[in-house]
mmCIF file of C-alpha atoms in Angstrom:
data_model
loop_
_atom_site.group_PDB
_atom_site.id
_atom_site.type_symbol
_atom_site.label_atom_id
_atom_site.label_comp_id
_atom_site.label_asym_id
_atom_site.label_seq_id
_atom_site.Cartn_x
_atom_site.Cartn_y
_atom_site.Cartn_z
ATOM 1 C CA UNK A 199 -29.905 121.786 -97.572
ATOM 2 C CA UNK A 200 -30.271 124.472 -94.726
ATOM 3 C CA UNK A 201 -28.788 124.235 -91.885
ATOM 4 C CA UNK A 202 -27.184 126.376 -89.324
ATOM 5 C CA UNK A 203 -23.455 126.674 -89.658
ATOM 6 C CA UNK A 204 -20.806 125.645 -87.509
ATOM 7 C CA UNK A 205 -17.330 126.892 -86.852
ATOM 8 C CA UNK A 206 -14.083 124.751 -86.802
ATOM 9 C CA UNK A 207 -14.267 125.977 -83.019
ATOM 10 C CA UNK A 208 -17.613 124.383 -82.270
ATOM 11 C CA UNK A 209 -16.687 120.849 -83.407
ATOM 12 C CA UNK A 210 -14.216 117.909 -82.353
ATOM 13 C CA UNK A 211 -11.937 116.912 -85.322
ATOM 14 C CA UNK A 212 -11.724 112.552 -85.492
ATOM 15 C CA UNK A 213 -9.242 110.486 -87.479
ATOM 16 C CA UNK A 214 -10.556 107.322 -89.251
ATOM 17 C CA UNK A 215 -7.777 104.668 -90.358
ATOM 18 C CA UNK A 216 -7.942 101.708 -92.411
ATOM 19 C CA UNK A 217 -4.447 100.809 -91.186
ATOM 20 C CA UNK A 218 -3.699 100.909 -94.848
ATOM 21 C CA UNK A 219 -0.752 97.867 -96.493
ATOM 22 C CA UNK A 220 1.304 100.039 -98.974
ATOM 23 C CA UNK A 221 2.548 98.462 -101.685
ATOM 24 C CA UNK A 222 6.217 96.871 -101.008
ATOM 25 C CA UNK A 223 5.185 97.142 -97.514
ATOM 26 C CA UNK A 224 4.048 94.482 -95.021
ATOM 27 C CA UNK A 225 0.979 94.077 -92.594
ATOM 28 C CA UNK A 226 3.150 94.084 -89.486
ATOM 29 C CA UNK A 227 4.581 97.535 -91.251
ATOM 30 C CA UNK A 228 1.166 98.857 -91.618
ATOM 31 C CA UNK A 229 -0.168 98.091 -88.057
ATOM 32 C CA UNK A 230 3.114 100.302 -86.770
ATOM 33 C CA UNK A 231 1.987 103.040 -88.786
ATOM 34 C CA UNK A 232 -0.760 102.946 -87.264
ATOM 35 C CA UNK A 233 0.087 103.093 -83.639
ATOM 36 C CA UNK A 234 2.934 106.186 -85.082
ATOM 37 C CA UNK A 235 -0.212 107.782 -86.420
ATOM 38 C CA UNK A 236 -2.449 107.600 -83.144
ATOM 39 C CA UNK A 237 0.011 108.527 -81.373
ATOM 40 C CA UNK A 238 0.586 111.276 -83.666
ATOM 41 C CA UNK A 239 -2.718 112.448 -83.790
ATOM 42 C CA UNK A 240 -3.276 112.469 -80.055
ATOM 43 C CA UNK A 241 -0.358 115.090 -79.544
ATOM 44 C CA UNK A 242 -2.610 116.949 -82.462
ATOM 45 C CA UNK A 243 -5.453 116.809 -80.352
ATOM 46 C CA UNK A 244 -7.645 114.908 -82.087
ATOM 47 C CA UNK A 245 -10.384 113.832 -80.415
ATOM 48 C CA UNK A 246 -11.557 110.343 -81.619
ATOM 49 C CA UNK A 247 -9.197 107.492 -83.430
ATOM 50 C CA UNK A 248 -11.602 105.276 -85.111
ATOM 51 C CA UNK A 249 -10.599 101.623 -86.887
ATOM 52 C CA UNK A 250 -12.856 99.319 -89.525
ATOM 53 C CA UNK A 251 -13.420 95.788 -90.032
ATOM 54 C CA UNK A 252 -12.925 94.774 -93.407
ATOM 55 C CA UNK A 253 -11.835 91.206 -94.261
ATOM 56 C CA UNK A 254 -9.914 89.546 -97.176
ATOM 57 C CA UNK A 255 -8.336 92.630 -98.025
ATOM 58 C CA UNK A 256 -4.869 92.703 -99.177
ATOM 59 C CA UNK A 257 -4.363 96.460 -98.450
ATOM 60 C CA UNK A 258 -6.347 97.289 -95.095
ATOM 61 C CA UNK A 259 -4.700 95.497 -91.737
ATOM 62 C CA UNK A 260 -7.067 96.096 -89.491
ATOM 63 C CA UNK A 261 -9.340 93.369 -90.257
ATOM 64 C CA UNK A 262 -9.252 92.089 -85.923
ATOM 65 C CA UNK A 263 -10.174 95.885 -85.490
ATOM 66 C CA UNK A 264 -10.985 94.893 -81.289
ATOM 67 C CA UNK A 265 -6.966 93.827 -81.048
ATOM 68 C CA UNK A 266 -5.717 96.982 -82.638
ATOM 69 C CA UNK A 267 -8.497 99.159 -80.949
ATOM 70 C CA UNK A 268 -6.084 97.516 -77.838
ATOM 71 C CA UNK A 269 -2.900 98.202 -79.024
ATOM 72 C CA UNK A 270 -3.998 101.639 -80.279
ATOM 73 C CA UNK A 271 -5.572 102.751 -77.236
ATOM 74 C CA UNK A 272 -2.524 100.623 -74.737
ATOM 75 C CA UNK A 273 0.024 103.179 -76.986
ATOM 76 C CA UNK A 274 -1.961 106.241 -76.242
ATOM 77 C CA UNK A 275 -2.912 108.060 -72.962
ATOM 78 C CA UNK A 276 -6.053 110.811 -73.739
ATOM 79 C CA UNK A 277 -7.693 110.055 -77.631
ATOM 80 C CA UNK A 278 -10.970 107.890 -77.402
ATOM 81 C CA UNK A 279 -10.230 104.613 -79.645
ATOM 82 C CA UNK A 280 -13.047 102.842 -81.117
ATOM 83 C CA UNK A 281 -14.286 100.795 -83.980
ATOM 84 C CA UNK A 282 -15.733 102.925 -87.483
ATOM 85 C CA UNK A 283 -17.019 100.236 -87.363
ATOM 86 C CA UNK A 284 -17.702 96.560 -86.499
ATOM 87 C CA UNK A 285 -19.778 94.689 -89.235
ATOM 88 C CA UNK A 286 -22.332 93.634 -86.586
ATOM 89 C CA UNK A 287 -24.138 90.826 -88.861
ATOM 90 C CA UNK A 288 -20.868 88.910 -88.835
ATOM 91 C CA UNK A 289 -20.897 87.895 -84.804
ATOM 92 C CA UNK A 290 -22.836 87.379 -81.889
ATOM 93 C CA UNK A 291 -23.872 90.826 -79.757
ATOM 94 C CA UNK A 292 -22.615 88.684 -76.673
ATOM 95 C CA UNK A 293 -18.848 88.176 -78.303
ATOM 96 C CA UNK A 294 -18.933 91.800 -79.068
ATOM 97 C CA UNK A 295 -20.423 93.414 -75.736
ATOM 98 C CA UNK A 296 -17.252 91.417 -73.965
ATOM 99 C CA UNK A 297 -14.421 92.092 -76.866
ATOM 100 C CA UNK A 298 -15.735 95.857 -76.336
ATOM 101 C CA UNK A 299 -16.549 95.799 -72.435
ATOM 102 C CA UNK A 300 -12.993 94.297 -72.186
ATOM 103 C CA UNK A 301 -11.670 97.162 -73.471
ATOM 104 C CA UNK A 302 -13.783 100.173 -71.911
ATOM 105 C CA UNK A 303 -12.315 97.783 -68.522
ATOM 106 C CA UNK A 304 -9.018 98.334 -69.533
ATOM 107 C CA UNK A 305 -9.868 101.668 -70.836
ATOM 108 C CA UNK A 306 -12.307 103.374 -68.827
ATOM 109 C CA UNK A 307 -14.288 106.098 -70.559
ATOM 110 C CA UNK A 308 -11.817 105.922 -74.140
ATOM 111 C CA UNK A 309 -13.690 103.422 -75.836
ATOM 112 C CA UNK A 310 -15.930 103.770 -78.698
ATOM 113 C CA UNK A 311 -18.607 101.686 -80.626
ATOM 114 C CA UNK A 312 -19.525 102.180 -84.079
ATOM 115 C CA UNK A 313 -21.952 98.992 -85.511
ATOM 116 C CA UNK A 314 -22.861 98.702 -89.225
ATOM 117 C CA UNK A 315 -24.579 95.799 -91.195
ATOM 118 C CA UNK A 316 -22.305 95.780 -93.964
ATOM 119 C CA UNK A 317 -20.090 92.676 -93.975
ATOM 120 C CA UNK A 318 -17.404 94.455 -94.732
ATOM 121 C CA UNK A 319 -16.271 92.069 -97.383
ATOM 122 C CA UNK A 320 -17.419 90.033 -100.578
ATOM 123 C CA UNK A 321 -19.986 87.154 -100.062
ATOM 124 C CA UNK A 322 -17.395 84.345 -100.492
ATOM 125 C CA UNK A 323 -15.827 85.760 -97.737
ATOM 126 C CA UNK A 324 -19.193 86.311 -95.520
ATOM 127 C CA UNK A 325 -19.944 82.414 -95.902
ATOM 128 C CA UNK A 326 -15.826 82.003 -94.544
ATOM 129 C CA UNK A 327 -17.190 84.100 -91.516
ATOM 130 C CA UNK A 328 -19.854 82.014 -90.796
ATOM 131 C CA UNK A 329 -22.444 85.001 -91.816
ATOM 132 C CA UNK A 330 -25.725 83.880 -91.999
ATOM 133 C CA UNK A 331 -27.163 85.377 -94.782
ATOM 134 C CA UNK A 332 -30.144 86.803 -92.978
ATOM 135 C CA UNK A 333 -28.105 88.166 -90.242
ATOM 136 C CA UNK A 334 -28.608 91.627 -91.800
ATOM 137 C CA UNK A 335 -31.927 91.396 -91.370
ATOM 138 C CA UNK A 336 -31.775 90.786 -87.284
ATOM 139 C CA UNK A 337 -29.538 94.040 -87.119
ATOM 140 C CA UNK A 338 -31.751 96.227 -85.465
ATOM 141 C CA UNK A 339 -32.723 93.511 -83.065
ATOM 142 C CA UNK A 340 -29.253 92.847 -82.141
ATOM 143 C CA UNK A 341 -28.326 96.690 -81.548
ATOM 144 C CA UNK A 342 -30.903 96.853 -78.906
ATOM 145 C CA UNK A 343 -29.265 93.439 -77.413
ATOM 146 C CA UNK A 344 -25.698 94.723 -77.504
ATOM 147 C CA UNK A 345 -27.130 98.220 -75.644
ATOM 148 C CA UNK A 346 -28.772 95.336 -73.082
ATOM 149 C CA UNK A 347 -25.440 93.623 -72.064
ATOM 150 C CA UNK A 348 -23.408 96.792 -71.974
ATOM 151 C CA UNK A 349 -26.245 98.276 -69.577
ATOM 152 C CA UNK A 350 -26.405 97.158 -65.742
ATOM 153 C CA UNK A 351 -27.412 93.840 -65.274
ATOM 154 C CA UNK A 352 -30.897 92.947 -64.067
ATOM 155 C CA UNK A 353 -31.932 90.456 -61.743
ATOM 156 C CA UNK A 354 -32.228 87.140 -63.103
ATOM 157 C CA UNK A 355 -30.736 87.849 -66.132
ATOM 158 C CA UNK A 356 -29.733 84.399 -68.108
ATOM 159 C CA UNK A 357 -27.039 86.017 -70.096
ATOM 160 C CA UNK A 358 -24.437 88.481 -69.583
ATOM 161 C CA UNK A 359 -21.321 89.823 -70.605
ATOM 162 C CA UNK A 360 -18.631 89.736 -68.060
ATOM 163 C CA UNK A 361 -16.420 91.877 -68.605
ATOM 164 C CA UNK A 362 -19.551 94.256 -70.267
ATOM 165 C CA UNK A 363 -21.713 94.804 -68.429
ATOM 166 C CA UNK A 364 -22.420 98.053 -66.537
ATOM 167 C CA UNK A 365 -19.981 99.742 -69.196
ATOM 168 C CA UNK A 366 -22.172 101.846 -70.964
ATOM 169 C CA UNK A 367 -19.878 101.849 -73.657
ATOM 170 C CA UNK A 368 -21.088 104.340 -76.300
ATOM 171 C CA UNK A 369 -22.524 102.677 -79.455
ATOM 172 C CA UNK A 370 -23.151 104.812 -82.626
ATOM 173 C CA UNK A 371 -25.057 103.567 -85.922
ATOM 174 C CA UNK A 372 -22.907 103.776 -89.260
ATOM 175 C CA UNK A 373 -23.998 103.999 -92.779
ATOM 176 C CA UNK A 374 -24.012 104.762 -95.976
ATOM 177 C CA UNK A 375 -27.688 104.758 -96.951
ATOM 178 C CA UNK A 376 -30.806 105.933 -95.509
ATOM 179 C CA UNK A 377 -31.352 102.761 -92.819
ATOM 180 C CA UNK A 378 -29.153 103.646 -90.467
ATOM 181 C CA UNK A 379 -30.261 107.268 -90.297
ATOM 182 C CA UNK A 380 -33.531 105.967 -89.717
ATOM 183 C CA UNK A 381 -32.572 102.957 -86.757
ATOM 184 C CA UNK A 382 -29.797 105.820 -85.159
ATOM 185 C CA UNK A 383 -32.762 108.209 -84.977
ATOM 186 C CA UNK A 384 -35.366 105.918 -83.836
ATOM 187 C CA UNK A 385 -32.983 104.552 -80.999
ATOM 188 C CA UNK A 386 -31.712 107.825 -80.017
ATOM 189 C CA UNK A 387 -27.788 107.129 -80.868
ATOM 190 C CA UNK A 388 -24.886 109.020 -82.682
ATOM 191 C CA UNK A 389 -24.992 108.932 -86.288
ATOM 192 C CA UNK A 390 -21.946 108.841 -88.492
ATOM 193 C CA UNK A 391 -22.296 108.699 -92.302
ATOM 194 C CA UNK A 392 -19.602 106.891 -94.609
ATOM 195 C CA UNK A 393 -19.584 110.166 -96.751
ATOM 196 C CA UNK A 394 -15.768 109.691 -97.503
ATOM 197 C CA UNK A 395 -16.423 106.810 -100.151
ATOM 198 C CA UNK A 396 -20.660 106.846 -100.343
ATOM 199 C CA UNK A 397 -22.092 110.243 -100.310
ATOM 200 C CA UNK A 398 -24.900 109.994 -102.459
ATOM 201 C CA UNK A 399 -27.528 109.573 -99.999
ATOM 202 C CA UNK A 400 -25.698 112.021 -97.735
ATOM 203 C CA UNK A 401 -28.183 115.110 -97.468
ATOM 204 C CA UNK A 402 -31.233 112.569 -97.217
ATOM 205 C CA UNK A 403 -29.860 110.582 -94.049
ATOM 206 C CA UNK A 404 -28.863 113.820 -92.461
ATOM 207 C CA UNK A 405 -32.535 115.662 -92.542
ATOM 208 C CA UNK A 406 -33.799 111.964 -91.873
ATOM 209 C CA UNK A 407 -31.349 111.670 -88.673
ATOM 210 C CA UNK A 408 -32.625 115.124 -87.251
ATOM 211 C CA UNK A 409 -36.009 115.496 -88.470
ATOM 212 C CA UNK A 410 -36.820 111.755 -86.666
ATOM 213 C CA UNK A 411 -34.465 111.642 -83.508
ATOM 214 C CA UNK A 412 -35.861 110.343 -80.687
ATOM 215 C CA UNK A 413 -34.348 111.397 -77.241
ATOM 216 C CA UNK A 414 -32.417 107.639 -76.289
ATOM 217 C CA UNK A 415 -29.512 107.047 -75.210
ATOM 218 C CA UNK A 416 -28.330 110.699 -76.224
ATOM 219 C CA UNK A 417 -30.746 113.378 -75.841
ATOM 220 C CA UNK A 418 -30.112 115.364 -79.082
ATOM 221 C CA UNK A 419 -28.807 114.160 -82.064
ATOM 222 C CA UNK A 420 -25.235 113.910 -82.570
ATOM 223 C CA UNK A 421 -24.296 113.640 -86.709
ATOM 224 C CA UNK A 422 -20.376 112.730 -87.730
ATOM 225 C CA UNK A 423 -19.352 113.200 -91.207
ATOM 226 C CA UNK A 424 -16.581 111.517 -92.566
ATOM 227 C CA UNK A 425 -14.667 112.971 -95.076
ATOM 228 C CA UNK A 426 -11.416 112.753 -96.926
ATOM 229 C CA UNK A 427 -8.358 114.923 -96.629
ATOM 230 C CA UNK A 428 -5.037 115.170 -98.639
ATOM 231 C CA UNK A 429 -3.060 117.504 -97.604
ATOM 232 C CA UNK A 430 0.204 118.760 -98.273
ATOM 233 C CA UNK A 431 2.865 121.855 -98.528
ATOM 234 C CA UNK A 432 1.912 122.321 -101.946
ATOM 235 C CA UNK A 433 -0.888 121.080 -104.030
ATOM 236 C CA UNK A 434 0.476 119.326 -106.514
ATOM 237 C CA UNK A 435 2.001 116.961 -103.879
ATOM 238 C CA UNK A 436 -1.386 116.347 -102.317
ATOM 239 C CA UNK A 437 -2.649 115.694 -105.656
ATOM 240 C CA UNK A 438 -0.252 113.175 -106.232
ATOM 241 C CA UNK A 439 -0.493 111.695 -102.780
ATOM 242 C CA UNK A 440 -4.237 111.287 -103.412
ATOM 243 C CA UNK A 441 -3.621 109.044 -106.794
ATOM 244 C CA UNK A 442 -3.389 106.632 -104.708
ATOM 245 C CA UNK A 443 -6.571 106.699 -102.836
ATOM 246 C CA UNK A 444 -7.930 107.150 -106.501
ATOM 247 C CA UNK A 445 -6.246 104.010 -107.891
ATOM 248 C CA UNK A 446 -7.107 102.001 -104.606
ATOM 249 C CA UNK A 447 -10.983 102.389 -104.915
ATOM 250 C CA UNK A 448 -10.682 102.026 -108.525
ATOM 251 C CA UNK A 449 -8.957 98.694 -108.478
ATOM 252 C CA UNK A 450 -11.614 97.602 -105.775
ATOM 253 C CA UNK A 451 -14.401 98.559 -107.966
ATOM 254 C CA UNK A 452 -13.288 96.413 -110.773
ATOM 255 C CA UNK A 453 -12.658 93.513 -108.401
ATOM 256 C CA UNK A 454 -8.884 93.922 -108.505
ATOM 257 C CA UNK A 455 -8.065 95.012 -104.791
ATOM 258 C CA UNK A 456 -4.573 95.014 -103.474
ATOM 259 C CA UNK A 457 -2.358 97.041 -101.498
ATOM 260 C CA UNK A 458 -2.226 100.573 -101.527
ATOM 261 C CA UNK A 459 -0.586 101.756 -104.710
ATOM 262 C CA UNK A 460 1.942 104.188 -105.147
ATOM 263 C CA UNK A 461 1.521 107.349 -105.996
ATOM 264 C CA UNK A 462 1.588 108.949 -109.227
ATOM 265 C CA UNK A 463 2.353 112.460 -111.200
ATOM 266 C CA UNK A 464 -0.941 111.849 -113.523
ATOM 267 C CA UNK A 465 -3.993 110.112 -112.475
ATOM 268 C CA UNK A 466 -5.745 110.653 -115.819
ATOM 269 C CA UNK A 467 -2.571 108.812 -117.724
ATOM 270 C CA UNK A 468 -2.803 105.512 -115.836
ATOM 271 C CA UNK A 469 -6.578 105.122 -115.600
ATOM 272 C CA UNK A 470 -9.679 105.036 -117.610
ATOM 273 C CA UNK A 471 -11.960 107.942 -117.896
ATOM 274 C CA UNK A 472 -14.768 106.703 -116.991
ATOM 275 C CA UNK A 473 -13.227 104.821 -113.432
ATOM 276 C CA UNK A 474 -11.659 107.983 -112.584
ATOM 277 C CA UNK A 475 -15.300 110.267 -112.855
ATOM 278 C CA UNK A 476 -16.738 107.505 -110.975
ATOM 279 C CA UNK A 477 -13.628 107.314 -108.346
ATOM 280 C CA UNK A 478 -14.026 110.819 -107.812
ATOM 281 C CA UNK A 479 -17.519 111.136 -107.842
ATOM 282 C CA UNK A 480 -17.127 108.440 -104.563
ATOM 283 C CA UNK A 481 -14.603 110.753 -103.529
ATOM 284 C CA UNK A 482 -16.062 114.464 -103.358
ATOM 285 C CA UNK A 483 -16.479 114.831 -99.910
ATOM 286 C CA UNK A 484 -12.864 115.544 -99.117
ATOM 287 C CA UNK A 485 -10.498 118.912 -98.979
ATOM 288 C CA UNK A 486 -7.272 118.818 -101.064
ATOM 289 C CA UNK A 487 -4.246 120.722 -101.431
ATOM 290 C CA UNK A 488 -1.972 122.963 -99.428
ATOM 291 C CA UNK A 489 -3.092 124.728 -95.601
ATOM 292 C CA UNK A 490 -4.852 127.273 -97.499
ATOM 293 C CA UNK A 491 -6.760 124.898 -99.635
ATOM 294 C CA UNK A 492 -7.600 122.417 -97.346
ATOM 295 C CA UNK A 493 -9.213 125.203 -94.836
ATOM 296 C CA UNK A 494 -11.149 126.543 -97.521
ATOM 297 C CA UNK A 495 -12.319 123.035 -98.434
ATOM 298 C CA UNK A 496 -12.754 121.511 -94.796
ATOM 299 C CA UNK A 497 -14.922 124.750 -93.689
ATOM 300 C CA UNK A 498 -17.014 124.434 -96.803
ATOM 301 C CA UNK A 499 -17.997 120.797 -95.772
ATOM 302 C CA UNK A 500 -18.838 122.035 -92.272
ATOM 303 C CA UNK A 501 -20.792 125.387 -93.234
ATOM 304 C CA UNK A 502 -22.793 122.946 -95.787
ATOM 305 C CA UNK A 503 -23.564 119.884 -93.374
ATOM 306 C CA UNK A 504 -23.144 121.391 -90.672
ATOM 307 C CA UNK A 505 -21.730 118.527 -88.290
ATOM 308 C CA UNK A 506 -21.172 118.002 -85.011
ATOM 309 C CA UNK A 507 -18.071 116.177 -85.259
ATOM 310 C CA UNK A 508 -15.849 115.526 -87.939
ATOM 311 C CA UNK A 509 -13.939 112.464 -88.550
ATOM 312 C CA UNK A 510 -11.391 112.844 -91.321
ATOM 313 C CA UNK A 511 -9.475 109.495 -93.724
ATOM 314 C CA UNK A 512 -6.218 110.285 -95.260
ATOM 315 C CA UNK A 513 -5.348 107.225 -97.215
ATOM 316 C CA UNK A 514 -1.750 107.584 -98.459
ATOM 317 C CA UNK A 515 1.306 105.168 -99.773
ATOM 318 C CA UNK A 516 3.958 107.321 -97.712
ATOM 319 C CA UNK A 517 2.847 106.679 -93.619
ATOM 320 C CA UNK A 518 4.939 109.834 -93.305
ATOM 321 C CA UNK A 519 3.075 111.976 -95.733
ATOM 322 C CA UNK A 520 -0.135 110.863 -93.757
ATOM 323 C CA UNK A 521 1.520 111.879 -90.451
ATOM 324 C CA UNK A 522 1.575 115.342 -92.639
ATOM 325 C CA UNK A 523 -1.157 115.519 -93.958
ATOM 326 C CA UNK A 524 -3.621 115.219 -90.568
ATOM 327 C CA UNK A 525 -0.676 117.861 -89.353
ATOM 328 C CA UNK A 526 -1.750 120.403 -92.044
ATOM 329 C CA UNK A 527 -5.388 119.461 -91.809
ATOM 330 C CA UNK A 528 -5.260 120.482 -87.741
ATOM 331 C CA UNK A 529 -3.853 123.603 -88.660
ATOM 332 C CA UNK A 530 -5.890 124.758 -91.387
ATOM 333 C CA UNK A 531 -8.885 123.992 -89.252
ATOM 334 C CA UNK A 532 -7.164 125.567 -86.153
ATOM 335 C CA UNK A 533 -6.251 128.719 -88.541
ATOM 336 C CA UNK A 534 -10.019 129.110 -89.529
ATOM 337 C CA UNK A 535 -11.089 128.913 -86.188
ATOM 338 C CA UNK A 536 -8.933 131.736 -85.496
ATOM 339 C CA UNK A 537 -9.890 133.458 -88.455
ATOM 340 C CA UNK A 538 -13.517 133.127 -87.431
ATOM 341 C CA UNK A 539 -13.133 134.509 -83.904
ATOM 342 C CA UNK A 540 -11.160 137.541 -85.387
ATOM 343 C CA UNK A 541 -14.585 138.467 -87.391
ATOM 344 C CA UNK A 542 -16.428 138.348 -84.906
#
């Protein structure tokens, strides 16, 4: 894929968390972590902290992803806090455009809006949401209706979202596939691909997302890749760190999800062959290792895809080893940016 590359400089650095449950830990444990890591990666200068709705999960806490957008952004001052993303298909746009125009109220000009039609869990648990089925189907229709209510209100208008309206708060597509390159192009939005666990169809959406874009809401497009980091002072702790991540997905795949799991010395002893290729397969769009490794590997991503904003997942067991690990990821990118401007 050709594209023209980008320096560390040139691009803002996000966070995505799951608000991950380690094992022997509890929910109310996990959602702390998270407000210690936001508030962490604000001092960092990150620029985005992003949360996603997933439900029925025994090891991800931030299934009411408005209330801890609130408590995320209530415990920070500067970092825009926003959803990566809301399952759209499982409410109304009206319940959303006020949960989200609440917060850009409260929040003026920190709030963020990322919509995909996933359901973010199994089907049982759709039909316990009250998903309709079809509801996928009406997704497009009800991203231009969200964009409605957030906009100023027009005369006459039956139904509006109070707070919401007149918020303008910014609303990116997110996916996985080639659909939402196609409905963030054709509406003119942000883009941001779930490359950290679905990067087969990565290269496709991207040339899709910027050979289509129609001038919308944003004039250009504007493309965030999500990727994976483990990070550590040495890599054969962010090797280890990142068994877990490995044994997470691969217990999902299999229909066994649960809590984060601990870490361990050997991936390759505690799993099967064939779930780890596939686990890492899912996987490969991430940067590993010590500052050194993880510059090389995060300024490979961005010369290849060439980005304009990066939004980085470090899934870990130890909250303090993630606090770490987006430390060391900062400062490798920070290093190459100052390697780059010494070249030139």
């Amino acid at each position: 894929m050709q594209n023209t590359p980008a320096s560390p400089t040139s691009i803002p650095v996000s966070v995505l968390d799951l608000s991950p449950v380690p094992e022997g830990h509890t929910t109310a444990e996990a959602l702390r972590n998270t407000i210690e890591l936001a508030r962490h990666t604000e001092r960092l200068g990150y620029h985005r902290y992003w949360l996603a709705e997933h439900h029925n999960m025994p090891g991800i806490a931030s299934a009411a992803t408005s209330v801890v957008i609130g408590q995320v952004a209530a415990a920070t001052s500067r970092i825009r806090v926003g959803a990566g993303g809301i399952m759209l298909p499982n409410h109304s746009p009206l319940v959303i455009a006020e949960q989200f125009g609440t917060l850009a109220t409260m929040f003026p000009d920190r709030i963020d809006l990322g919509l995909g039609r996933a359901p973010g869990s199994d089907q049982i648990t759709a039909m316990a949401l009250r998903r309709n089925h079809a509801s996928g189907d009406r997704f497009p229709e009800d991203v231009v209706e969200l964009l409605g209510l957030f906009g100023d209100a027009a005369e006459g208008q039956p139904v509006r979202a109070v707070p919401g309206e007149g918020t303008h708060v910014p609303v990116w597509i997110l996916g996985s596939s080639l659909f939402g390159a196609q409905l963030a192009a054709h509406l003119g939005l942000p883009y941001a691909f779930a490359s950290h666990f679905a990067p087969d169809a990565l290269e496709q959406a991207i040339q899709i997302y910027r050979e289509r874009f129609e001038p919308g809401i944003t004039d250009k497009p504007h493309f965030m890749l999500a990727a994976n980091v483990w990070a550590a002072d040495t890599e054969e702790e962010a090797l280890r760190l990142k068994s877990s991540q490995q044994q997470q997905f691969i217990r999902l795949r299999t229909g066994a999800p649960g809590k984060m799991p601990r870490p361990v010395d050997d991936i390759a002893a505690v799993t099967d062959p064939r779930y780890l290729e596939m686990a890492n397969r899912a996987l490969s769009i991430s940067a590993t290792g010590d500052r050194a490794q993880v510059a090389r590997g995060l300024s490979s991503l961005i010369e290849r895809y060439a980005p304009d904003e990066l939004i980085l997942s470090s899934a870990m067991h130890d909250p303090a080893a993630r606090l770490r690990s987006h430390e060391i990821a900062m400062e490798a990118l920070q290093g190459e940016a100052l390697a780059e401007h010494a070249r030139r």
